[in-house]
XYZ file of C-alpha atoms in Angstrom:
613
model
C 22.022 -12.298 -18.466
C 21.406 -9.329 -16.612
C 22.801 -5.908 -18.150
C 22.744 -3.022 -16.183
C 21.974 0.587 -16.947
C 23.779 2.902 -14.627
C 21.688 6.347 -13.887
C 23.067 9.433 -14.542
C 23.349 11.292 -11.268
C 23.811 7.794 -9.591
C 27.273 7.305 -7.386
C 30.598 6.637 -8.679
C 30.371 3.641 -6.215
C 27.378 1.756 -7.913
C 29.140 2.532 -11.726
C 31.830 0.949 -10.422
C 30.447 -2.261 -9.005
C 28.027 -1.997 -12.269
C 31.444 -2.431 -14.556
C 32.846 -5.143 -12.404
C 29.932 -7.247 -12.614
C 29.411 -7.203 -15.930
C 33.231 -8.080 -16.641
C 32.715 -10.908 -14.220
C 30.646 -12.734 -16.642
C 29.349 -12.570 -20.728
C 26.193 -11.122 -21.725
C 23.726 -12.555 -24.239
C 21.068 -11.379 -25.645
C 17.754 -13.804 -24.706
C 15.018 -14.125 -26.985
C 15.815 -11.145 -28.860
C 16.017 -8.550 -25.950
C 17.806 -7.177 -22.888
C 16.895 -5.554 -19.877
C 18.323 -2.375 -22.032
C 17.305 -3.186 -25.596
C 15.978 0.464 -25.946
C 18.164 2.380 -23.508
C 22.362 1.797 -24.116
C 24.415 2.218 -20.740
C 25.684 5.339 -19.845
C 28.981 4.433 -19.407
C 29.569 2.672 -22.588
C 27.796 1.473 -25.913
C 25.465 -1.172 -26.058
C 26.809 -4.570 -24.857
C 24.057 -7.100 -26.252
C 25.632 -10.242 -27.751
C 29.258 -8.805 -26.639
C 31.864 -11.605 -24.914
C 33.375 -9.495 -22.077
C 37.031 -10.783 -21.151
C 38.382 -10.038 -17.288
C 42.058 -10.695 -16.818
C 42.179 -12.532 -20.611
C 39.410 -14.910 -19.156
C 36.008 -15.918 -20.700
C 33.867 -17.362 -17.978
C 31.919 -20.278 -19.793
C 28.106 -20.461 -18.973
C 28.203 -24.462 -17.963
C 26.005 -25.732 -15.656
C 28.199 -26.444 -12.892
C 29.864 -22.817 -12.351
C 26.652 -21.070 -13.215
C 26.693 -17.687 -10.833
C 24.676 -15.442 -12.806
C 21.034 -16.335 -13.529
C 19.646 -15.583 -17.184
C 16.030 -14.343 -16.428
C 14.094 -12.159 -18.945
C 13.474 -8.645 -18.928
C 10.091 -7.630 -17.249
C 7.398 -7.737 -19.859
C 5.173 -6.018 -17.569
C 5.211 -2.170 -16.436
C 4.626 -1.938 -13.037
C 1.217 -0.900 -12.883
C 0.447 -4.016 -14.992
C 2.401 -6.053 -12.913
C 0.476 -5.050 -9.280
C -3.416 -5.659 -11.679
C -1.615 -9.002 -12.589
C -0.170 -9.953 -8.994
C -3.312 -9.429 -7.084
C -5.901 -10.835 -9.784
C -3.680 -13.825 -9.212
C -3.876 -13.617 -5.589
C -7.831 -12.933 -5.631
C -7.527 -16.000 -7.860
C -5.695 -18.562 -5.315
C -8.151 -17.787 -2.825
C -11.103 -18.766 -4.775
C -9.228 -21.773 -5.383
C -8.478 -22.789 -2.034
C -12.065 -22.176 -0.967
C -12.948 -25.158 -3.068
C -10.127 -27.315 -1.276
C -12.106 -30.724 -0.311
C -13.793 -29.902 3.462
C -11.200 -31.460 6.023
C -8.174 -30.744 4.384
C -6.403 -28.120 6.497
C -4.979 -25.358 4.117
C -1.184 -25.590 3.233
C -1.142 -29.655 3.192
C -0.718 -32.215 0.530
C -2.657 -35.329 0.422
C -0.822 -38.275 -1.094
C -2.851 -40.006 -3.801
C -5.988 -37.863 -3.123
C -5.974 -35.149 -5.839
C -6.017 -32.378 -4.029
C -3.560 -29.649 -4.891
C -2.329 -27.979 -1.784
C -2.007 -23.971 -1.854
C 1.939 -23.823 -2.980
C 1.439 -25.622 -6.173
C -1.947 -23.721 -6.020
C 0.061 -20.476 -6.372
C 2.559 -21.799 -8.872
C 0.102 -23.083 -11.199
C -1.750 -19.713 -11.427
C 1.479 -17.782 -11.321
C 2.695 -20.127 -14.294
C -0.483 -19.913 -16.780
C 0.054 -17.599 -19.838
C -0.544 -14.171 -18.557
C 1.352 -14.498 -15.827
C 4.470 -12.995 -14.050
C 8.166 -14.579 -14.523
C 8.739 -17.722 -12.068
C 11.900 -18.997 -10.539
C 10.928 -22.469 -11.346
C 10.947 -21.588 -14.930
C 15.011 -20.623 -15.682
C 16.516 -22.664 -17.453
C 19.634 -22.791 -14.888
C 16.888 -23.583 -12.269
C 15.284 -26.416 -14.422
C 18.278 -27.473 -15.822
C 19.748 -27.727 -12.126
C 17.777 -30.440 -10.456
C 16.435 -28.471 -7.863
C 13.015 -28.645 -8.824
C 12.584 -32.414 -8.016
C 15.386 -32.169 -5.062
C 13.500 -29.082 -2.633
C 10.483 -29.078 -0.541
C 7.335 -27.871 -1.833
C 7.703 -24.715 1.002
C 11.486 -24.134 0.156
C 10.467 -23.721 -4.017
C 7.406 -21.047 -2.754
C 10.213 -19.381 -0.667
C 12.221 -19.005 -3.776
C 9.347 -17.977 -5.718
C 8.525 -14.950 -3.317
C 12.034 -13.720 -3.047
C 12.152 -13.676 -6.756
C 8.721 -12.046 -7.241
C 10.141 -9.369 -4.712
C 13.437 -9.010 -7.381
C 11.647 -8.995 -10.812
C 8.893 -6.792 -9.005
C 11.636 -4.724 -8.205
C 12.562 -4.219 -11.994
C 9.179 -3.965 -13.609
C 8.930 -0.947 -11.406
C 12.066 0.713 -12.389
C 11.035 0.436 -15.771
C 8.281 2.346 -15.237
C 10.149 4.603 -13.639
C 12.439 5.144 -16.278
C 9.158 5.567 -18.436
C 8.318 8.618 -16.110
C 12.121 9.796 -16.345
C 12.721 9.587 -20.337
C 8.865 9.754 -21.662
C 7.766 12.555 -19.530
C 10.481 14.435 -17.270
C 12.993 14.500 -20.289
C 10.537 15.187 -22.579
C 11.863 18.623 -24.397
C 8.221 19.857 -25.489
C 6.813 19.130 -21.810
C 9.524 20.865 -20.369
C 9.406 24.052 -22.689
C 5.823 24.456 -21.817
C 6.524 24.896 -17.802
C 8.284 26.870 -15.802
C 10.686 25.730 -12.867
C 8.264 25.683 -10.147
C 5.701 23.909 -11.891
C 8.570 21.494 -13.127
C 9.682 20.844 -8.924
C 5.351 20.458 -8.563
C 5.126 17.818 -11.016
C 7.912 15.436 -10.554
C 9.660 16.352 -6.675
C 12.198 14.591 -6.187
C 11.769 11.699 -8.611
C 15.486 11.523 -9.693
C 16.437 10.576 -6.232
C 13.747 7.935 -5.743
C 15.116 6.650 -8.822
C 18.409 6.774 -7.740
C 17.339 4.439 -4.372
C 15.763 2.022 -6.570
C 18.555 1.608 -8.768
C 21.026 1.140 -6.265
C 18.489 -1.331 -4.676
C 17.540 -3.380 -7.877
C 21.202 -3.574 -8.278
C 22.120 -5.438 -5.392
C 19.100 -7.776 -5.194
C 20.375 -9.010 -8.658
C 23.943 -9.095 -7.680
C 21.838 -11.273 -4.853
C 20.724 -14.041 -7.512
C 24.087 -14.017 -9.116
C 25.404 -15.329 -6.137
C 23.698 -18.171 -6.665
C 20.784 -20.347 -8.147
C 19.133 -21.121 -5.099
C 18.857 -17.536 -3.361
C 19.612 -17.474 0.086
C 17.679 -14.052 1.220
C 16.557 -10.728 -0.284
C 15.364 -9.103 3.390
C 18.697 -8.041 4.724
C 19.158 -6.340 1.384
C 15.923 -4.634 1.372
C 16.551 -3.873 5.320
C 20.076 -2.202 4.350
C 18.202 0.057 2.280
C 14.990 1.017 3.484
C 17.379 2.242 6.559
C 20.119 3.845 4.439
C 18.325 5.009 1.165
C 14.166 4.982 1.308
C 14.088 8.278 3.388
C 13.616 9.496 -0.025
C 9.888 8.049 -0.498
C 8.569 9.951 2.402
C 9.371 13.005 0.837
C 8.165 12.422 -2.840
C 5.124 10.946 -1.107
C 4.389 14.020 1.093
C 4.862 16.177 -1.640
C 2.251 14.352 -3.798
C -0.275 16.574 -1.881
C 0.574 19.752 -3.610
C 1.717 17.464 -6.816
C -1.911 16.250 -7.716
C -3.713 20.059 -7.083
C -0.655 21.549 -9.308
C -1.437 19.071 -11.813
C -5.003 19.729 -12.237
C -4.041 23.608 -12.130
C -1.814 23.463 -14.686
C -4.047 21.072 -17.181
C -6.669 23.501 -16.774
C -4.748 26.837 -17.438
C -1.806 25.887 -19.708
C -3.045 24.572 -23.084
C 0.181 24.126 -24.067
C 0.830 21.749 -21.243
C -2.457 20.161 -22.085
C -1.637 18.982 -25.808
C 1.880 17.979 -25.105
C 0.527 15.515 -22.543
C -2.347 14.318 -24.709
C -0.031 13.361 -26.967
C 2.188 11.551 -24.571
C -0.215 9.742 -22.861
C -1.099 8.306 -26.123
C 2.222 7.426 -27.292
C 2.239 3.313 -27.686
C 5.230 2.861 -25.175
C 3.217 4.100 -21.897
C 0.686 1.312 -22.905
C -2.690 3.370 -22.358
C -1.802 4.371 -19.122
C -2.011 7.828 -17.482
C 0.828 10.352 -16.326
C -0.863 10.670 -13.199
C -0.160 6.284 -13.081
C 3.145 7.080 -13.376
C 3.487 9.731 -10.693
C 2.059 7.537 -8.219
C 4.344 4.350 -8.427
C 6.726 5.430 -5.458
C 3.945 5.474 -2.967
C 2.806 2.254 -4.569
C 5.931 0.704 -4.911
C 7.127 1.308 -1.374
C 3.427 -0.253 -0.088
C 3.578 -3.320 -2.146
C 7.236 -4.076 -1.293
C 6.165 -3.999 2.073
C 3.542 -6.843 1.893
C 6.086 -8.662 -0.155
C 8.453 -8.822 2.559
C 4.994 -9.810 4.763
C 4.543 -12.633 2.365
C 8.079 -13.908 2.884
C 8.060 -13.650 6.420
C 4.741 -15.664 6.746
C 6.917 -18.460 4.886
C 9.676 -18.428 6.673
C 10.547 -21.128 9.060
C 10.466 -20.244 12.548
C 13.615 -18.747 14.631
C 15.793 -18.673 11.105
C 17.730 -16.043 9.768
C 15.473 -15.685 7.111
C 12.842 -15.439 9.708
C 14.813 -12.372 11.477
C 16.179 -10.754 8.551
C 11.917 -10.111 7.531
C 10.927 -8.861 10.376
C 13.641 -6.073 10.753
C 12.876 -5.027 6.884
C 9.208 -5.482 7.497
C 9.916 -3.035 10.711
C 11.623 -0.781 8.576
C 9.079 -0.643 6.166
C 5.993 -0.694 8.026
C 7.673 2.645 9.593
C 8.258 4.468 6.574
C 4.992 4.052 5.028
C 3.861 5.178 8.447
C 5.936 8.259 8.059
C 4.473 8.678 4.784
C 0.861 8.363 5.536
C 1.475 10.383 8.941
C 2.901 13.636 6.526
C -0.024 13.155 3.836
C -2.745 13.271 6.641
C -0.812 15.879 8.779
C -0.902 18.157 5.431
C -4.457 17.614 4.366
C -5.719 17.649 8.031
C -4.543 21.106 8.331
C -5.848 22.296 5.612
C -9.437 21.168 6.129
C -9.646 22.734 9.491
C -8.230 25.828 8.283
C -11.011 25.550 5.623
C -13.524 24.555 8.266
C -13.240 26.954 10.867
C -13.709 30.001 8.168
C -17.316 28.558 7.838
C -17.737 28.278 11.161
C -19.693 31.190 13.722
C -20.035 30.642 17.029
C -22.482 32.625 19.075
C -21.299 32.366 22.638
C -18.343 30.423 23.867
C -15.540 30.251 20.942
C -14.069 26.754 20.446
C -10.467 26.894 19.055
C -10.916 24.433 16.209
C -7.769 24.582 14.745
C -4.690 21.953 16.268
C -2.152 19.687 15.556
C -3.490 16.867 17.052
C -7.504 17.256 15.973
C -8.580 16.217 12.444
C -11.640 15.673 11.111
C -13.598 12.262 11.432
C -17.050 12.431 9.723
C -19.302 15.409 8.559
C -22.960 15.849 7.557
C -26.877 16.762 8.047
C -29.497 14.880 10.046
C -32.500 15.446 11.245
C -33.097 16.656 14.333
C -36.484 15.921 15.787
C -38.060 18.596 18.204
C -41.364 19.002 19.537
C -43.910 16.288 21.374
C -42.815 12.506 20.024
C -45.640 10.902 19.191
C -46.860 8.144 16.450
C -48.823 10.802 15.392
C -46.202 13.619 14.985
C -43.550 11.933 14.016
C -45.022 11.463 10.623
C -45.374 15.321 10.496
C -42.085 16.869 8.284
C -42.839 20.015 10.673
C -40.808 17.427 13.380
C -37.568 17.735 11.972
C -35.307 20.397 11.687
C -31.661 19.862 9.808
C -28.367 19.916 11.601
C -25.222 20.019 10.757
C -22.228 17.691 12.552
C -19.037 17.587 12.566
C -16.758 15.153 14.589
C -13.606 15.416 14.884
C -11.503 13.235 16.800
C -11.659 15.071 20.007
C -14.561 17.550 19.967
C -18.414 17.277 18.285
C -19.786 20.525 17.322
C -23.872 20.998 16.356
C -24.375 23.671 13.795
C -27.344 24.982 11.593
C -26.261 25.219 8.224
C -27.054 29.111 7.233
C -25.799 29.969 3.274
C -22.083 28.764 3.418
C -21.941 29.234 6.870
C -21.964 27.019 9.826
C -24.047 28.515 13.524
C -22.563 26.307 16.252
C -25.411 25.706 18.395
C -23.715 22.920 20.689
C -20.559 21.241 21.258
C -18.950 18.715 23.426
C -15.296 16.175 23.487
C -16.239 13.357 21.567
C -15.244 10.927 25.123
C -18.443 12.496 26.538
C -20.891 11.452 23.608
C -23.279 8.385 24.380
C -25.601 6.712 21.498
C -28.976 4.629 21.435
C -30.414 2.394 18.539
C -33.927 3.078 18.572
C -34.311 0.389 15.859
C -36.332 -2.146 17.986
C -38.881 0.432 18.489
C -41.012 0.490 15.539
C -40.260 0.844 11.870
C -40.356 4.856 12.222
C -37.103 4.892 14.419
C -35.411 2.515 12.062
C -33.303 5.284 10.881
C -33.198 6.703 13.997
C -30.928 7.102 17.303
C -30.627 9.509 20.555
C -27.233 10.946 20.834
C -26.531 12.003 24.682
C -23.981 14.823 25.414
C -22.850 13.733 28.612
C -21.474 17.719 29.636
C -22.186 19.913 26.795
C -20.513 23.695 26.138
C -22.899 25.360 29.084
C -21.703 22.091 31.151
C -24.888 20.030 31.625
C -26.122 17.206 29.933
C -28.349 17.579 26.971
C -30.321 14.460 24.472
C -30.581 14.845 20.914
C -32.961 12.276 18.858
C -31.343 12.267 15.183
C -32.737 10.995 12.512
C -30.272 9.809 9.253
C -31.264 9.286 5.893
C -30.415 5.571 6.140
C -29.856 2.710 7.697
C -26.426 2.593 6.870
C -25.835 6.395 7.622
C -26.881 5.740 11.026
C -25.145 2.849 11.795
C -21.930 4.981 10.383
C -23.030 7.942 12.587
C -23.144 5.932 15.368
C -19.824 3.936 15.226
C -18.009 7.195 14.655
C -19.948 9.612 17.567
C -18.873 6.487 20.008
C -16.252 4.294 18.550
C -15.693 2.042 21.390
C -19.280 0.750 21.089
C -19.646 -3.077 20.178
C -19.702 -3.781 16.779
C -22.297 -7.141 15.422
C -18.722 -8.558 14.655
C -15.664 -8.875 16.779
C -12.410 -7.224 16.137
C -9.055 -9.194 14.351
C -7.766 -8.950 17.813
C -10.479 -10.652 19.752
C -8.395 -13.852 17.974
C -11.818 -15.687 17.362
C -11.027 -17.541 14.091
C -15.043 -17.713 12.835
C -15.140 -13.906 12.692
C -16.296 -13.416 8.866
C -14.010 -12.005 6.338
C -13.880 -10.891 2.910
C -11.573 -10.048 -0.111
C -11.470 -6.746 -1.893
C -12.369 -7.769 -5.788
C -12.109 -4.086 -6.635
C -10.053 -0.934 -5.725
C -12.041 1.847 -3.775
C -10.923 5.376 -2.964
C -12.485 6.544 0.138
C -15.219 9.163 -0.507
C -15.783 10.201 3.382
C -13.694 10.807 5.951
C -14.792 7.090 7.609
C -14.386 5.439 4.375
C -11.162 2.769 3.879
C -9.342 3.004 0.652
C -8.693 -0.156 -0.210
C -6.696 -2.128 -3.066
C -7.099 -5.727 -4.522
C -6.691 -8.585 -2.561
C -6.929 -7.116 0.610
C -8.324 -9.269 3.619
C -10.499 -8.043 5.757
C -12.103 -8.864 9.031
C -16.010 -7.916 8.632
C -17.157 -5.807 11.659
C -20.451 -4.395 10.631
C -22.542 -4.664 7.595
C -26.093 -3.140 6.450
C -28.700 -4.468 4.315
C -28.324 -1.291 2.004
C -24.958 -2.046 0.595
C -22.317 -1.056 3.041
C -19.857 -3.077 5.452
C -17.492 -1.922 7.940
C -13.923 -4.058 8.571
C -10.400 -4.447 9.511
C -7.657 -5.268 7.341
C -5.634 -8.042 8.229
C -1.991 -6.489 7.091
C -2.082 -3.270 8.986
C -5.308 -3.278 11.451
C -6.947 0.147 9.390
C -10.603 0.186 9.997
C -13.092 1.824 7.614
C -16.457 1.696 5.555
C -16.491 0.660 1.970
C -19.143 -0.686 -0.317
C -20.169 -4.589 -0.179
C -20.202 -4.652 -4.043
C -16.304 -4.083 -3.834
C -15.852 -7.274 -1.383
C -16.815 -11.393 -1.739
C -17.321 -12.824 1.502
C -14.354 -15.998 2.202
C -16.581 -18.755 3.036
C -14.046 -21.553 3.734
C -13.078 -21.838 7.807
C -9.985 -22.771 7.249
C -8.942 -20.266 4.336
C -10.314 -17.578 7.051
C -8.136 -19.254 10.289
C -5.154 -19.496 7.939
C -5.761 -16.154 7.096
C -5.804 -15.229 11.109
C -3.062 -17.112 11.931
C -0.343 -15.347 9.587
C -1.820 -12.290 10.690
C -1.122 -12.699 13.978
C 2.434 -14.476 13.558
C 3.444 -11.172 11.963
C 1.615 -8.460 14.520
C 4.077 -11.187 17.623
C 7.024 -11.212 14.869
C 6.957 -7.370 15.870
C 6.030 -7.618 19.402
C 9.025 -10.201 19.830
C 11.416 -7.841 17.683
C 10.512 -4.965 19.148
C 12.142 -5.168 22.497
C 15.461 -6.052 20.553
C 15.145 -2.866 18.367
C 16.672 0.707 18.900
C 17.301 3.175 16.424
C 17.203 3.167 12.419
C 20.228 4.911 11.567
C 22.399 2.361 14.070
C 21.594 -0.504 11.375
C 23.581 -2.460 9.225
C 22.852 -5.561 7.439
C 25.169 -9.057 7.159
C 26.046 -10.014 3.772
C 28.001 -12.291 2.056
C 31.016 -10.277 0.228
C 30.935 -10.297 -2.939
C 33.453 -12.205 -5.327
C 33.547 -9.008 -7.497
C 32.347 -5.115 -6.070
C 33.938 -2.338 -4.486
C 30.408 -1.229 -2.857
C 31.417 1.365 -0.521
C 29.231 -0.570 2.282
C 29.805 -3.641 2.081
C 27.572 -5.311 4.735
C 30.043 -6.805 6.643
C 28.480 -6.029 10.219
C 25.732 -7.777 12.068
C 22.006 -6.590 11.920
C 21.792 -4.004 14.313
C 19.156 -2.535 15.836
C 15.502 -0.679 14.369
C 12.663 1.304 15.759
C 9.463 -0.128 16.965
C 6.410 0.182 14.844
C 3.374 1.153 15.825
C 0.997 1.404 12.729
């Protein structure tokens, strides 16, 4: 059974439908726990093992009325459950690479032993360290379903409820962060009010959204064994209630430099959270873990949606109702990414241009719509070029570059400040690989300035410190140069791809931060340990290190992988032209047999903005 505990600052509205769906059915206790066996509702004492009576009338649990699903509480905090998810999915693909050659990915062969992808996925997702599984109730098993649905409609079921119990993990964790840390009384006593709105923004609203949200996608599965759709619920609220993410997630700037502050100068601060962080309910991991779930969570639920969308059958409901939530989810994390960069972006020009000295014509570096792209010295090589001098050190001189999106400046680097001794918009910049020219150019390439500050053009040969430097150099000074590999979009399905085995933080400004499982299409690589690619799910190119990647060998895994790509990047282009503003949107629902929800979903899906990520 499903027990719900109803936040403190949440709406009269949601208590209310909490109350009446609990009365609407009797709660048990299985295997020992509840979804609250160490928090009691608010509104009430604790209701384990209690027979609740509406109108004088116990609803038996028999098979054939079942409405409410008995599923377990999530054993997993959420930052154990995303590890576990995309190990698993890491794990599949590994799996299908070793599919017999022929067999076209996603079909069953009769007879022939070879397990096709969705019982693949369910195998992995049911081995002992794994996440909860529809197929595994015992109202599902005890149902019949199992041996009456299509192998597609049961992997369906599973990712709707992997978006649900996902759903819960994280608002455990989040009520971790709430009672562990933000409740805390000897964390609180040692900070002051402004530090306290630093830390933890406006967490008690993003909890607030997710409750409200887990709420109805389990009043969802009560409906019914066999769940007919979670996106118009998660399209209702990323339109009505996620607003909320964007700003905890903007605010995480200033929340990660205020952290660090106060851990430095506040000892106080210091040993309280030692001692919490150690404290056997937060499982080993870090405060900082916890702080960063809403960016996470709001990420992850949008590839979950992705997932269920790539499933769904063609011209459906199901089918519609995931693109508009994957619409209005792709454009909030937009939003969210858009304030993080606009925020940092300023501040590293602002940072930039008090280094900078410029000793003729004054370039205004500082602008809304300039941020930075790559920094860093080469060599610049002056004097005669020839076999003989170019061994000479006396050749080179160091420079300093800095590209920005829209402008390339040449400086000499003199103490901790910057001479500009050239500049010039990046759309005028022209490179040359002077690779094929002997093994001294290897690491080196001409960089033209088509009309430089003075107007006229000017050549610079540059020399890098690698291989890989100056292939990164070189893809950033002139970006629409072709790249050894083509591009996602050039739709050619033996481009090579790989998956990310590893997280990476980005330690350059050309660098991709990427997470596990993450496809990429491979558009450059170098023999010293770099590659450059294109993820599948939202087109971001970057560099990242080859020891973080394995290559996907199988064609077919790879053209599968293509082909969902692209049915989701013409799921948008289709939707888009039948899309108008956010705040116009309402989601179709099914009305409830018990709730007083002050929406109640009774309109049609109306209309959302186009996404552009």
């Amino acid at each position: 059974m499903i027990t719900y505990r109803t936040h403190s600052i949440h709406s009269k509205e949601i208590k209310k439908l909490s109350e009446q769906t609990a009365a609407a059915c009797t709660v048990k206790e299985i295997r020992g726990r509840t979804m609250n066996s160490q928090q009691p509702s608010s509104d009430g004492p604790d209701r384990d093992n209690i027979n609740i009576r509406s109108d004088h009338i116990t609803f038996e649990l028999e098979m054939s009325e079942l409405l409410l699903l008995s599923f377990d509480p999530p054993a997993f905090l959420y930052q154990e459950y995303r590890d576990t998810s995309k190990q698993q999915e890491i794990e599949q693909r590994r799996q299908r690479e070793n599919l017999s050659p022929g067999v076209k990915a996603g079909s069953v062969v009769a007879g022939s032993g070879v397990i096709s992808p969705p019982v693949l996925q369910l195998q992995l997702r049911n081995s002992a360290q794994s996440l909860s599984l529809w197929q595994n109730l015992e109202a599902v098993q005890a149902s019949g379903l199992l041996t009456q649905l299509p192998h597609k409609e049961i992997i369906m079921q599973e990712a709707m409820f992997e978006l649900v119990t996902s759903e819960a993990s994280y608002y455990k964790s989040l009520e971790i962060l709430e009672t562990h840390f933000l409740r805390n009384p000897v964390l609180i006593n040692t900070l002051s009010q402004s530090d306290m709105h630093f830390l933890f923004s406006n967490i008690e609203e993003v909890m607030k959204a997710s409750e409200r949200f887990l709420m109805d996608l389990e009043h969802r599965i009560e409906e019914s064994i066999l769940i007919s759709d979670v996106c118009d619920i998660v399209c209702y609220h990323a339109v009505e209630h996620f607003s909320v993410f964007i700003k905890y997630v903007i605010n995480q700037v200033y929340q990660e430099k205020n952290y660090r502050r106060i851990l430095e100068g506040n000892q106080a601060f210091r040993e309280a959270m030692a001692a919490l962080e150690n404290h056997p309910r937060v499982r080993g991991l870090s405060f900082t873990s916890f702080l960063i779930l809403p960016f996470q969570r709001i990420t992850r639920l949008k590839l979950l949606v992705q997932n269920i969308l790539k499933k769904a059958e063609e011209n459906t409901d199901r089918e519609a109702n995931a693109i508009k939530a994957h619409q209005q989810l792709e454009q909030i994390v937009k939003e969210c990414n858009e304030g993080v960069r606009k925020m940092s972006r300023t501040e590293e020009l602002i940072s930039i241009e008090k280094t900078l000295e410029f000793k003729s014509k004054s370039v205004p570096i500082i602008s809304h719509s300039r941020w930075l792209l790559k920094k860093g010295e080469v060599q610049l090589m002056a004097g005669p070029k020839s076999t003989r001098t170019m061994r000479s050190r006396k050749l080179y001189q160091p420079v300093y570059l800095f590209l920005f999106n829209n402008l390339l400046l040449v400086t000499k680097r003199s103490g901790d400040k910057f001479q500009v001794l050239d500049s010039c918009t990046r759309a005028m910049l022209r490179t040359e690989d002077l690779e094929d020219q002997g093994q001294l150019l290897a690491s080196v390439f001409n960089l033209r300035l088509l009309e430089n500050q003075e107007e006229r053009p000017v050549s610079y040969m540059l020399k890098t410190s690698s291989m890989s430097d100056k292939l990164r150099w070189m893809c950033a000074l002139t970006p629409n140069r072709r790249t050894r590999f083509m591009s996602t979009s050039a739709h050619q399905p033996d481009s090579p791809q790989v998956q990310c085995i590893q997280s990476y933080s980005s330690q350059e400004p050309d660098e991709l931060s990427t997470e596990m499982a993450d496809i990429l299409n491979l558009l450059e690589r170098t023999d010293d340990g770099w590659m450059m690619g294109e993820r599948l799910h939202d087109g971001e190119r970057g560099w990242f290190p080859s020891r973080i990647v394995e290559e996907i060998q199988s064609k077919e895994v790879r053209a599968q992988n293509l082909r969902e790509a692209f049915r989701i990047q013409q799921a948008h282009e289709s939707g888009a032209g039948q899309t108008g503003g956010r705040s116009g949107l309402r989601v179709g629902r099914r009305t409830p047999k018990v709730s007083s929800f002050s929406n109640p979903w009774t309109g049609q899906m109306g209309d959302s903005s186009e996404v552009n990520q």
